[in-house]
XYZ file of C-alpha atoms in Angstrom:
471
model
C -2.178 -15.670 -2.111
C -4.779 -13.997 -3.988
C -4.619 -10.385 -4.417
C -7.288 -8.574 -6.089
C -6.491 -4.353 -6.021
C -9.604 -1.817 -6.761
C -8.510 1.668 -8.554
C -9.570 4.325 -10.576
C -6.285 4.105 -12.498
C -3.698 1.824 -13.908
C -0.851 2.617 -16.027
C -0.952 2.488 -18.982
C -4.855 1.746 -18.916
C -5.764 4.795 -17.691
C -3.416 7.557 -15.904
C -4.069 10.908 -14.142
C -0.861 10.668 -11.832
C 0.997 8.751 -9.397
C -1.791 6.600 -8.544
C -2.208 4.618 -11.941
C 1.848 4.147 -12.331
C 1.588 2.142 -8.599
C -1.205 0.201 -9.301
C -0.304 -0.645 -12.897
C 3.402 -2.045 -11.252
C 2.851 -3.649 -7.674
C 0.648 -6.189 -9.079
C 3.657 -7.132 -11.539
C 6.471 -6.989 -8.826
C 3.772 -9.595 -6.265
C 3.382 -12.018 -9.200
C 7.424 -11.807 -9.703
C 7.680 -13.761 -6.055
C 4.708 -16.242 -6.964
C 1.688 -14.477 -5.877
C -1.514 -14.331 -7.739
C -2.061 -10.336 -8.224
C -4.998 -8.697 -10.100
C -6.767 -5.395 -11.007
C -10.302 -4.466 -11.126
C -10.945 -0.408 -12.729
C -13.667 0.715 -14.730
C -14.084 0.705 -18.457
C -13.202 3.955 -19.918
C -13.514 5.070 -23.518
C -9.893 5.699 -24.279
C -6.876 4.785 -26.494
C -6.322 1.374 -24.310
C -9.479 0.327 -24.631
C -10.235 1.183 -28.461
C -6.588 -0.752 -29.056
C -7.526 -4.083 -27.351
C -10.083 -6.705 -27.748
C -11.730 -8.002 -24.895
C -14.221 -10.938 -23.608
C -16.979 -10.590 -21.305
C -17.017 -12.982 -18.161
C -19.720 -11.853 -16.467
C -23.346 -9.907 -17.076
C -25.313 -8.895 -14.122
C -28.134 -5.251 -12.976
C -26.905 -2.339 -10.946
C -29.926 -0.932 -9.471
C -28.191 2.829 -8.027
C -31.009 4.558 -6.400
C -34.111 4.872 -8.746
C -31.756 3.893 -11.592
C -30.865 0.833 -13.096
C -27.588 0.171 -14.998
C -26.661 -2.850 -16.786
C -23.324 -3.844 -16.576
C -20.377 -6.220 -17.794
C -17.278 -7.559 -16.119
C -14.610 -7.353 -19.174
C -10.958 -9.112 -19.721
C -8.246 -8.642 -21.977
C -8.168 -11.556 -24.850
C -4.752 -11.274 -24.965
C -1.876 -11.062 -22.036
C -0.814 -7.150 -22.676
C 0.052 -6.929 -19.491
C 2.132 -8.823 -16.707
C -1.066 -9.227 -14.326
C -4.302 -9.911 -14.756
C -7.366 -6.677 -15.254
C -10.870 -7.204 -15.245
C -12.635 -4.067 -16.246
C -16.174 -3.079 -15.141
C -18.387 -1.701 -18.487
C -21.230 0.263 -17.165
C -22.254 2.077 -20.610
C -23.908 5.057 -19.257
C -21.625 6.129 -16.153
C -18.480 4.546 -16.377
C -17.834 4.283 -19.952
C -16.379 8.073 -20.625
C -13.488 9.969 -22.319
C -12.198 10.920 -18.779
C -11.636 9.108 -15.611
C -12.932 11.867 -13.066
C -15.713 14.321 -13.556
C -18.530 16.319 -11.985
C -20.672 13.131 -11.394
C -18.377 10.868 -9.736
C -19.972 10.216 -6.945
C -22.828 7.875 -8.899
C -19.602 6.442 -11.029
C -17.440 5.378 -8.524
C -20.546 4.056 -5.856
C -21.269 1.707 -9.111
C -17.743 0.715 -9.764
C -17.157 -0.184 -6.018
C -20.727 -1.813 -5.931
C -20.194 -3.864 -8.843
C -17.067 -5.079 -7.701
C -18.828 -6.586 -4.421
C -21.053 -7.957 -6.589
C -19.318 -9.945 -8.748
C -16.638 -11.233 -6.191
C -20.101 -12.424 -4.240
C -20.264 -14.715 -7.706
C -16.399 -16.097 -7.655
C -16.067 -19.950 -6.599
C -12.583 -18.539 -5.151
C -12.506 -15.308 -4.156
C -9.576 -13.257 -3.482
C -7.514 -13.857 -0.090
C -6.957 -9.675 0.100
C -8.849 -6.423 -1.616
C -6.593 -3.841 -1.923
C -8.590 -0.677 -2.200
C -6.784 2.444 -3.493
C -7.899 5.976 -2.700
C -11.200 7.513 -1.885
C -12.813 6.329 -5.110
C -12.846 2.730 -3.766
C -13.494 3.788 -0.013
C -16.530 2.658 0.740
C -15.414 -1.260 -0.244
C -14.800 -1.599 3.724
C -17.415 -0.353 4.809
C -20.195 -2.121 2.568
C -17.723 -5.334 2.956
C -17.984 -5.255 6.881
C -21.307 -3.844 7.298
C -23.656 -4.790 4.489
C -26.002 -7.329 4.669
C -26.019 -8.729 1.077
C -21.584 -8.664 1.710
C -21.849 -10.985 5.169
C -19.917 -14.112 3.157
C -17.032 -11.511 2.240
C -16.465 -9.715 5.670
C -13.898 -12.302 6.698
C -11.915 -11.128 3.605
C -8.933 -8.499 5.052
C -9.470 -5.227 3.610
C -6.489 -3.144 2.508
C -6.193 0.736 1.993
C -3.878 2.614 0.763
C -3.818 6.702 0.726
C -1.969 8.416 -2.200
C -3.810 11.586 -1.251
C -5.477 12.601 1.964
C -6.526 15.728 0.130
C -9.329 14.252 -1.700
C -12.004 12.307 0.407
C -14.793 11.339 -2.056
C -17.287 13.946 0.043
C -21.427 13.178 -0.386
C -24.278 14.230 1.212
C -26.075 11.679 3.199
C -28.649 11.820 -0.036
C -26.542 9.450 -1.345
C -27.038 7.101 1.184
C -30.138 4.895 0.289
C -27.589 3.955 -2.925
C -25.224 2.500 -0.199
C -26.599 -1.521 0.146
C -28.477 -1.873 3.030
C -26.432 -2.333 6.235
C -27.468 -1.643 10.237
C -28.557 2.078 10.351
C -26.627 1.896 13.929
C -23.563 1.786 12.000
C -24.273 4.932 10.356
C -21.159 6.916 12.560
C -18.569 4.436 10.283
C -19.517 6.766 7.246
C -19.615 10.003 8.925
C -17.043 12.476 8.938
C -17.637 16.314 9.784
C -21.524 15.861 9.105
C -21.024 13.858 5.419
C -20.511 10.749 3.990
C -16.629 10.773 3.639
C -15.369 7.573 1.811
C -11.516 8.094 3.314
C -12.974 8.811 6.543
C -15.038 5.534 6.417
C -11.887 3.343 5.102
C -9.864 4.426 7.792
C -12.173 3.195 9.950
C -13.194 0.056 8.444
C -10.416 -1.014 6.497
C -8.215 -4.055 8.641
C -4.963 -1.944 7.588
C -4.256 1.593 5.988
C -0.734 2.529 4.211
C -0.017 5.568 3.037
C 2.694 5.427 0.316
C 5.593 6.295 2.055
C 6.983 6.519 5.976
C 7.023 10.293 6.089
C 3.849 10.918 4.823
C 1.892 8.838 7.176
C 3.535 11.274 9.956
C 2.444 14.035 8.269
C -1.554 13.621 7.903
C -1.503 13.139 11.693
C -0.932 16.907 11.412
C -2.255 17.761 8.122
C -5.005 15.579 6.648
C -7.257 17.892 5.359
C -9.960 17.502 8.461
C -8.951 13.658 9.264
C -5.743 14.676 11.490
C -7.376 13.454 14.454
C -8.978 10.112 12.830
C -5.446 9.290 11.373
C -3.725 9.744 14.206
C -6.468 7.368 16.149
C -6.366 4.849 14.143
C -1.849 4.831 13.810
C -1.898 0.727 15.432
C -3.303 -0.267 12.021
C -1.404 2.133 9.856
C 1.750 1.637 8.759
C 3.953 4.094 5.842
C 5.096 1.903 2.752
C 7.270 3.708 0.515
C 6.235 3.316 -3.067
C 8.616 1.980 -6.189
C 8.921 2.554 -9.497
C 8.876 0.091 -12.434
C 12.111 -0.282 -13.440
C 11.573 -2.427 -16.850
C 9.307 0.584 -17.973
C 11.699 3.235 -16.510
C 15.153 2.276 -17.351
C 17.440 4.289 -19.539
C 19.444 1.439 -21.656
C 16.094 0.201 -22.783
C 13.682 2.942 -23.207
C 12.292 3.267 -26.665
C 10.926 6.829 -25.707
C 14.388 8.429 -25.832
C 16.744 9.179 -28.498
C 20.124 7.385 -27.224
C 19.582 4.428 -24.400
C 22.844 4.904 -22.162
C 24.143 3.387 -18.671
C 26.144 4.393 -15.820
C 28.805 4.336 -18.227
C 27.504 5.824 -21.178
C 25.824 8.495 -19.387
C 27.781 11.552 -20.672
C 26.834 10.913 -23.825
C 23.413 9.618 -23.726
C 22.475 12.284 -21.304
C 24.389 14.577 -23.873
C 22.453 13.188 -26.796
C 19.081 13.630 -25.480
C 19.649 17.523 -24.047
C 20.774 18.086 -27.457
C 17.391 16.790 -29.061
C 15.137 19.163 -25.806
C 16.821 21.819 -26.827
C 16.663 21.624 -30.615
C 13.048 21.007 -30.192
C 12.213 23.699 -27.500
C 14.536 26.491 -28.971
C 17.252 25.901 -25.695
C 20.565 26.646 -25.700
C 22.706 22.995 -25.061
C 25.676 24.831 -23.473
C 23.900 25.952 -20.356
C 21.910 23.808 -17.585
C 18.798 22.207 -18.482
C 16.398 22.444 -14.896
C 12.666 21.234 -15.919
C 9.262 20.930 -13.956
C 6.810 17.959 -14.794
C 3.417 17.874 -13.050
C 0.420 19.375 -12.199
C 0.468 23.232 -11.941
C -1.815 23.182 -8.722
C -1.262 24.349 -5.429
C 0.088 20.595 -3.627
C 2.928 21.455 -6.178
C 3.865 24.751 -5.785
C 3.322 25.484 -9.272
C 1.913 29.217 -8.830
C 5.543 30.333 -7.482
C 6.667 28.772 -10.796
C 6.243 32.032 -12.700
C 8.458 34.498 -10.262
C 10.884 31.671 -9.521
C 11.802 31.330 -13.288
C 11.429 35.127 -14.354
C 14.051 35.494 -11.380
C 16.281 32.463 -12.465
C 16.353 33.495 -16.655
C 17.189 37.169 -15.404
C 19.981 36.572 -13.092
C 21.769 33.182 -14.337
C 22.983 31.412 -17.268
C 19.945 28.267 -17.539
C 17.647 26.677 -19.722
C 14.050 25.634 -18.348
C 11.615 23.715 -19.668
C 8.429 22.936 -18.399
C 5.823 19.964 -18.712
C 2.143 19.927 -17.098
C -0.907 21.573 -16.995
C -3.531 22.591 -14.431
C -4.680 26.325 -13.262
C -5.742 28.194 -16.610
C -3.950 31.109 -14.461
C -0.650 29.685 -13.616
C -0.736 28.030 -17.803
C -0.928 31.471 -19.284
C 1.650 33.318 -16.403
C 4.300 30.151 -17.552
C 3.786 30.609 -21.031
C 3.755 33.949 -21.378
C 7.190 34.358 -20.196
C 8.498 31.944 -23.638
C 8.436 35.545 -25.702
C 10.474 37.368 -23.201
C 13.088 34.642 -22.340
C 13.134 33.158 -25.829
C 16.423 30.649 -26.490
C 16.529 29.495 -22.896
C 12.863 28.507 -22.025
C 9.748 26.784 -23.233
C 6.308 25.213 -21.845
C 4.521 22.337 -23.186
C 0.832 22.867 -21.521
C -0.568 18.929 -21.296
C 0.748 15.683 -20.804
C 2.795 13.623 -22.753
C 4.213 10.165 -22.340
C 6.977 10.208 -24.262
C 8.657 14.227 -23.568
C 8.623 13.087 -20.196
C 10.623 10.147 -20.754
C 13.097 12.073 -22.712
C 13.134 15.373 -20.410
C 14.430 12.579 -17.398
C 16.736 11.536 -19.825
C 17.724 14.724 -21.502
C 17.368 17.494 -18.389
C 20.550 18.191 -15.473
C 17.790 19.000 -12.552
C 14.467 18.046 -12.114
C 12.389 20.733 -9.841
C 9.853 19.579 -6.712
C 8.637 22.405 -4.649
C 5.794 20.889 -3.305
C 3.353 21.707 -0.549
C 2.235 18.034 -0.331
C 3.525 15.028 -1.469
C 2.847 12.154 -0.235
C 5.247 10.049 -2.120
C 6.736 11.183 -5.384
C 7.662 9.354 -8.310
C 9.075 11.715 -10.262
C 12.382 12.127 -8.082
C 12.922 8.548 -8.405
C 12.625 8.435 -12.352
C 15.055 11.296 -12.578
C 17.220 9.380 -10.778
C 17.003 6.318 -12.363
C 17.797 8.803 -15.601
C 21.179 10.602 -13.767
C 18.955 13.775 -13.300
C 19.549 15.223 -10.141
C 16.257 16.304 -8.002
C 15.789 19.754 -6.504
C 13.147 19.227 -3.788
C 11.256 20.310 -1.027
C 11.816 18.137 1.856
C 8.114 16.946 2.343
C 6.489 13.431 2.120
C 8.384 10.797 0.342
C 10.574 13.344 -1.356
C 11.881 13.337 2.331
C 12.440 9.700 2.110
C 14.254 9.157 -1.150
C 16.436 12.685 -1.775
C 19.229 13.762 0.680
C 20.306 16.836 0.325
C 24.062 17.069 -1.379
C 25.497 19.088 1.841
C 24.687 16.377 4.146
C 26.296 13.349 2.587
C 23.385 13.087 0.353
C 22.598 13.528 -3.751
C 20.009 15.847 -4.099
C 19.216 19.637 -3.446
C 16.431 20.376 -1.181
C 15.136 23.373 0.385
C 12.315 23.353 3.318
C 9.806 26.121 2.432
C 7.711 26.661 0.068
C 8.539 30.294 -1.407
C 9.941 32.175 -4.123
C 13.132 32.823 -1.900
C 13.583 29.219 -0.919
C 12.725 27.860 -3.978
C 15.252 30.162 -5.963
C 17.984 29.470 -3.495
C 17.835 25.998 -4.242
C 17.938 26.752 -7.873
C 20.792 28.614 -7.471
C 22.938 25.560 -5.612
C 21.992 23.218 -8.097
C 23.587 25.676 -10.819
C 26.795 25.733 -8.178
C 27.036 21.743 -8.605
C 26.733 22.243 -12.337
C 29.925 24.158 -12.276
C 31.798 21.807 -10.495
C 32.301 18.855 -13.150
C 33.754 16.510 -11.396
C 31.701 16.368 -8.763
C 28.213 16.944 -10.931
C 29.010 13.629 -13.213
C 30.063 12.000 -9.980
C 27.083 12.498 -8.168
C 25.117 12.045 -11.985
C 26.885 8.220 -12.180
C 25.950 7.790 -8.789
C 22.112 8.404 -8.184
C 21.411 6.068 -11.363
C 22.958 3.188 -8.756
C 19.865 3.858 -6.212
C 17.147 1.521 -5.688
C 13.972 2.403 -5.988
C 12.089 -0.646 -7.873
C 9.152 -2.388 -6.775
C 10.546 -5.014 -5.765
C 11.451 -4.312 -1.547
C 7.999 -2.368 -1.499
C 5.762 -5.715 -2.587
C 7.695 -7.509 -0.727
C 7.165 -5.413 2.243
C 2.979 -5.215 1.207
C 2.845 -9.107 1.006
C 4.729 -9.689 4.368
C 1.704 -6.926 5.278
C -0.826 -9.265 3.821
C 0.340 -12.195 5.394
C 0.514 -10.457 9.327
C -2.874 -9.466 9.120
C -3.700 -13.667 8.140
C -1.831 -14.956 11.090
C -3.375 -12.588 13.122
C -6.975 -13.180 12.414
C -6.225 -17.475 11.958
């Protein structure tokens, strides 16, 4: 079968969050069981791109309203990567320092054009699109419904949600960009008196996921406006739990951290790599390491972050360390505490590859209070690491952490508050006291599953329903 996926992301092409680590590993895991799985993103000016030489395959004109854009459809020259990318160059819109912006409604309606456009050109196209997110929404629409498209309507149409909070919104001035399709059809697009891409791929796509069980539950209730849509379309929406790549996330081989250990070698590979956080982040090595990595926005919970530690550092013997960026607010409140709580606590305000690799390794907790979340991967890395998650039960954090007091692994708390949060916080520093059972429970979470491989599995067997349906 071949599987061509459409994204704004793919690790480690381009990443903003979950999104690029999914699409830069399913494609891996489907061609590990003999499928033929492929990615087509734009072209960004970046450190992947600058690296790695690549050969154009295809030329062609994007005319975008009153604007014409030539274009080229690029490909690796050499096999960096376990699946095939082709990358679409658009110098003047797609060809940027950053993946999102201000003007990414003309980007991304050229990338998903494009995209049409060239697969109109393949002698054998692919057997399923796999759209991912509101920046490739529109694919099943213009794919069902526009004229120059007919030959590729018989093509199933995947979509997958990693984030019902962001729709792709755009006035309907935007719509003479759209190819021309039957102006009857015009409701397919609408949502709430716009042009909403997620809106228009739940209603045109031949399946929607969401990326884990839970989650798909939860936006019949909240979905940010499409509760009611969701919840119309369920018979053609199922929950797939995502996985993690476990070649690229796997303690005895990761060249990011400072000692590789196993289930065996934990204590002292876990040991080893604490000891190198908290020589670099002024911490103190004696006392429990509990970090945050993510996005300080809202969905995460990250403006509690500031009371929750403050309370923590006064009243109990910890260490916290902190990785992300995202409010200027909340980035000053976190680091202005480092001067007053100096020895056990530290920010670093960006992203970085590598500290977050070694603060799964090297940290005792890893903290999750968020609002949404419609997967996670972060509580399955610090798993796969021995770190124990402290969560909210929400989303897939739901579906992969049970809490320690009910046969489970994890600490989880079920509101989003100071109070809750520090309670939680507080339990996991009970388990740290209890040795025994801490390195017990440490030995044992690094045993859970959570690779790839049962999620494509359970996307092809998706694939292959919708075929013997429609043959």
């Amino acid at each position: 079968m071949k599987i061509l996926h459409l994204s704004a992301e793919c690790y480690p092409i381009a990443k903003i969050g979950g999104l690029a680590d999914v699409v830069g590993a399913l494609p891996k895991y489907q061609n590990e069981v003999g499928e033929d799985s492929a990615v087509i993103m734009p072209f960004y000016d970046n450190k992947f791109t600058a690296n790695n030489s690549f050969t154009t395959i295809f030329n062609g004109e994007l005319t975008l309203g009153n604007a014409v854009y030539p274009y080229s459809l690029l490909k690796t020259t050499d096999d960096v990567l376990d699946f095939d990318v082709f990358f679409i160059h658009i110098e003047n819109l797609l060809f940027e320092k950053y993946v999102y912006s201000e003007n990414d409604i003309n980007r991304f309606l050229a990338f998903q054009i494009v995209a049409l456009d060239w697969i109109l050109t393949l002698e054998n196209p692919p057997d399923i699109l796999h759209c991912h997110d509101h920046h490739t929404g529109l694919i099943p629409f213009m794919a069902q419904e526009s004229f120059k498209y007919q030959s590729l309507n018989q093509i199933p149409v995947i979509t997958t949600i990693h984030n019902a909070q962001y729709q792709g919104w755009m006035s309907y001035e935007h719509l003479h960009k759209i190819p021309q399709f039957n102006i009857e059809k015009i409701g397919l697009l609408d949502w709430d008196k716009c042009i909403n891409p997620l809106a228009a791929a739940i209603k045109c796509a031949w399946r929607v996921t969401t990326v884990s069980p839970s989650y798909m539950e939860e936006l019949k209730h909240h979905a940010n406006g499409l509760e009611h849509l969701l919840s119309q379309e369920s018979t053609k929406s199922v929950g797939i739990l995502n996985g993690i790549d476990t070649d690229v996330w796997n303690p005895e081989t990761d060249d990011f951290i400072i000692k590789n250990y196993n289930k065996t070698t934990i204590a002292s590979g876990k040991k080893a790599n604490k000891k190198w956080l908290c020589e670099t982040f002024n911490l103190d090595e004696q006392k429990p390491l509990v970090a945050f990595i993510g996005r300080l926005v809202g969905e995460k919970g990250a403006e509690l972050l500031p009371a929750v530690f403050k309370n923590a550092l006064q009243e109990q013997e910890i260490n916290i360390l902190l990785l992300g960026s995202g409010f200027k607010e909340t980035e000053e409140q976190l680091s202005s505490l480092k001067s007053e709580f100096e020895g056990n606590y530290n920010v670093y305000i960006g992203y970085d590859e590598k500290l977050s690799h070694l603060i799964y390794a090297g940290a005792d907790f890893l903290l999750m209070p968020s609002r949404v979340e419609p997967c996670g991967l972060n509580q399955m890395y610090c798993l796969r690491y021995g770190t124990v998650p402290v969560v909210r039960s929400i989303g897939g954090l739901k579906d992969t952490v049970i809490d320690i007091d009910k046969g489970g692994f994890g600490i989880c708390h079920d509101e989003v508050t100071v109070a809750d949060i520090s309670s939680a916080i507080d339990r996991a520093l009970k388990l740290y006291k209890k040795k025994t059972q801490f390195n017990a429970n440490r030995k044992f979470v690094m045993s859970i599953d959570h690779s790839w491989k049962v999620s494509a599995n359970a996307y092809i067997n998706l694939y292959n329903s919708i075929k013997q349906h429609y043959d």
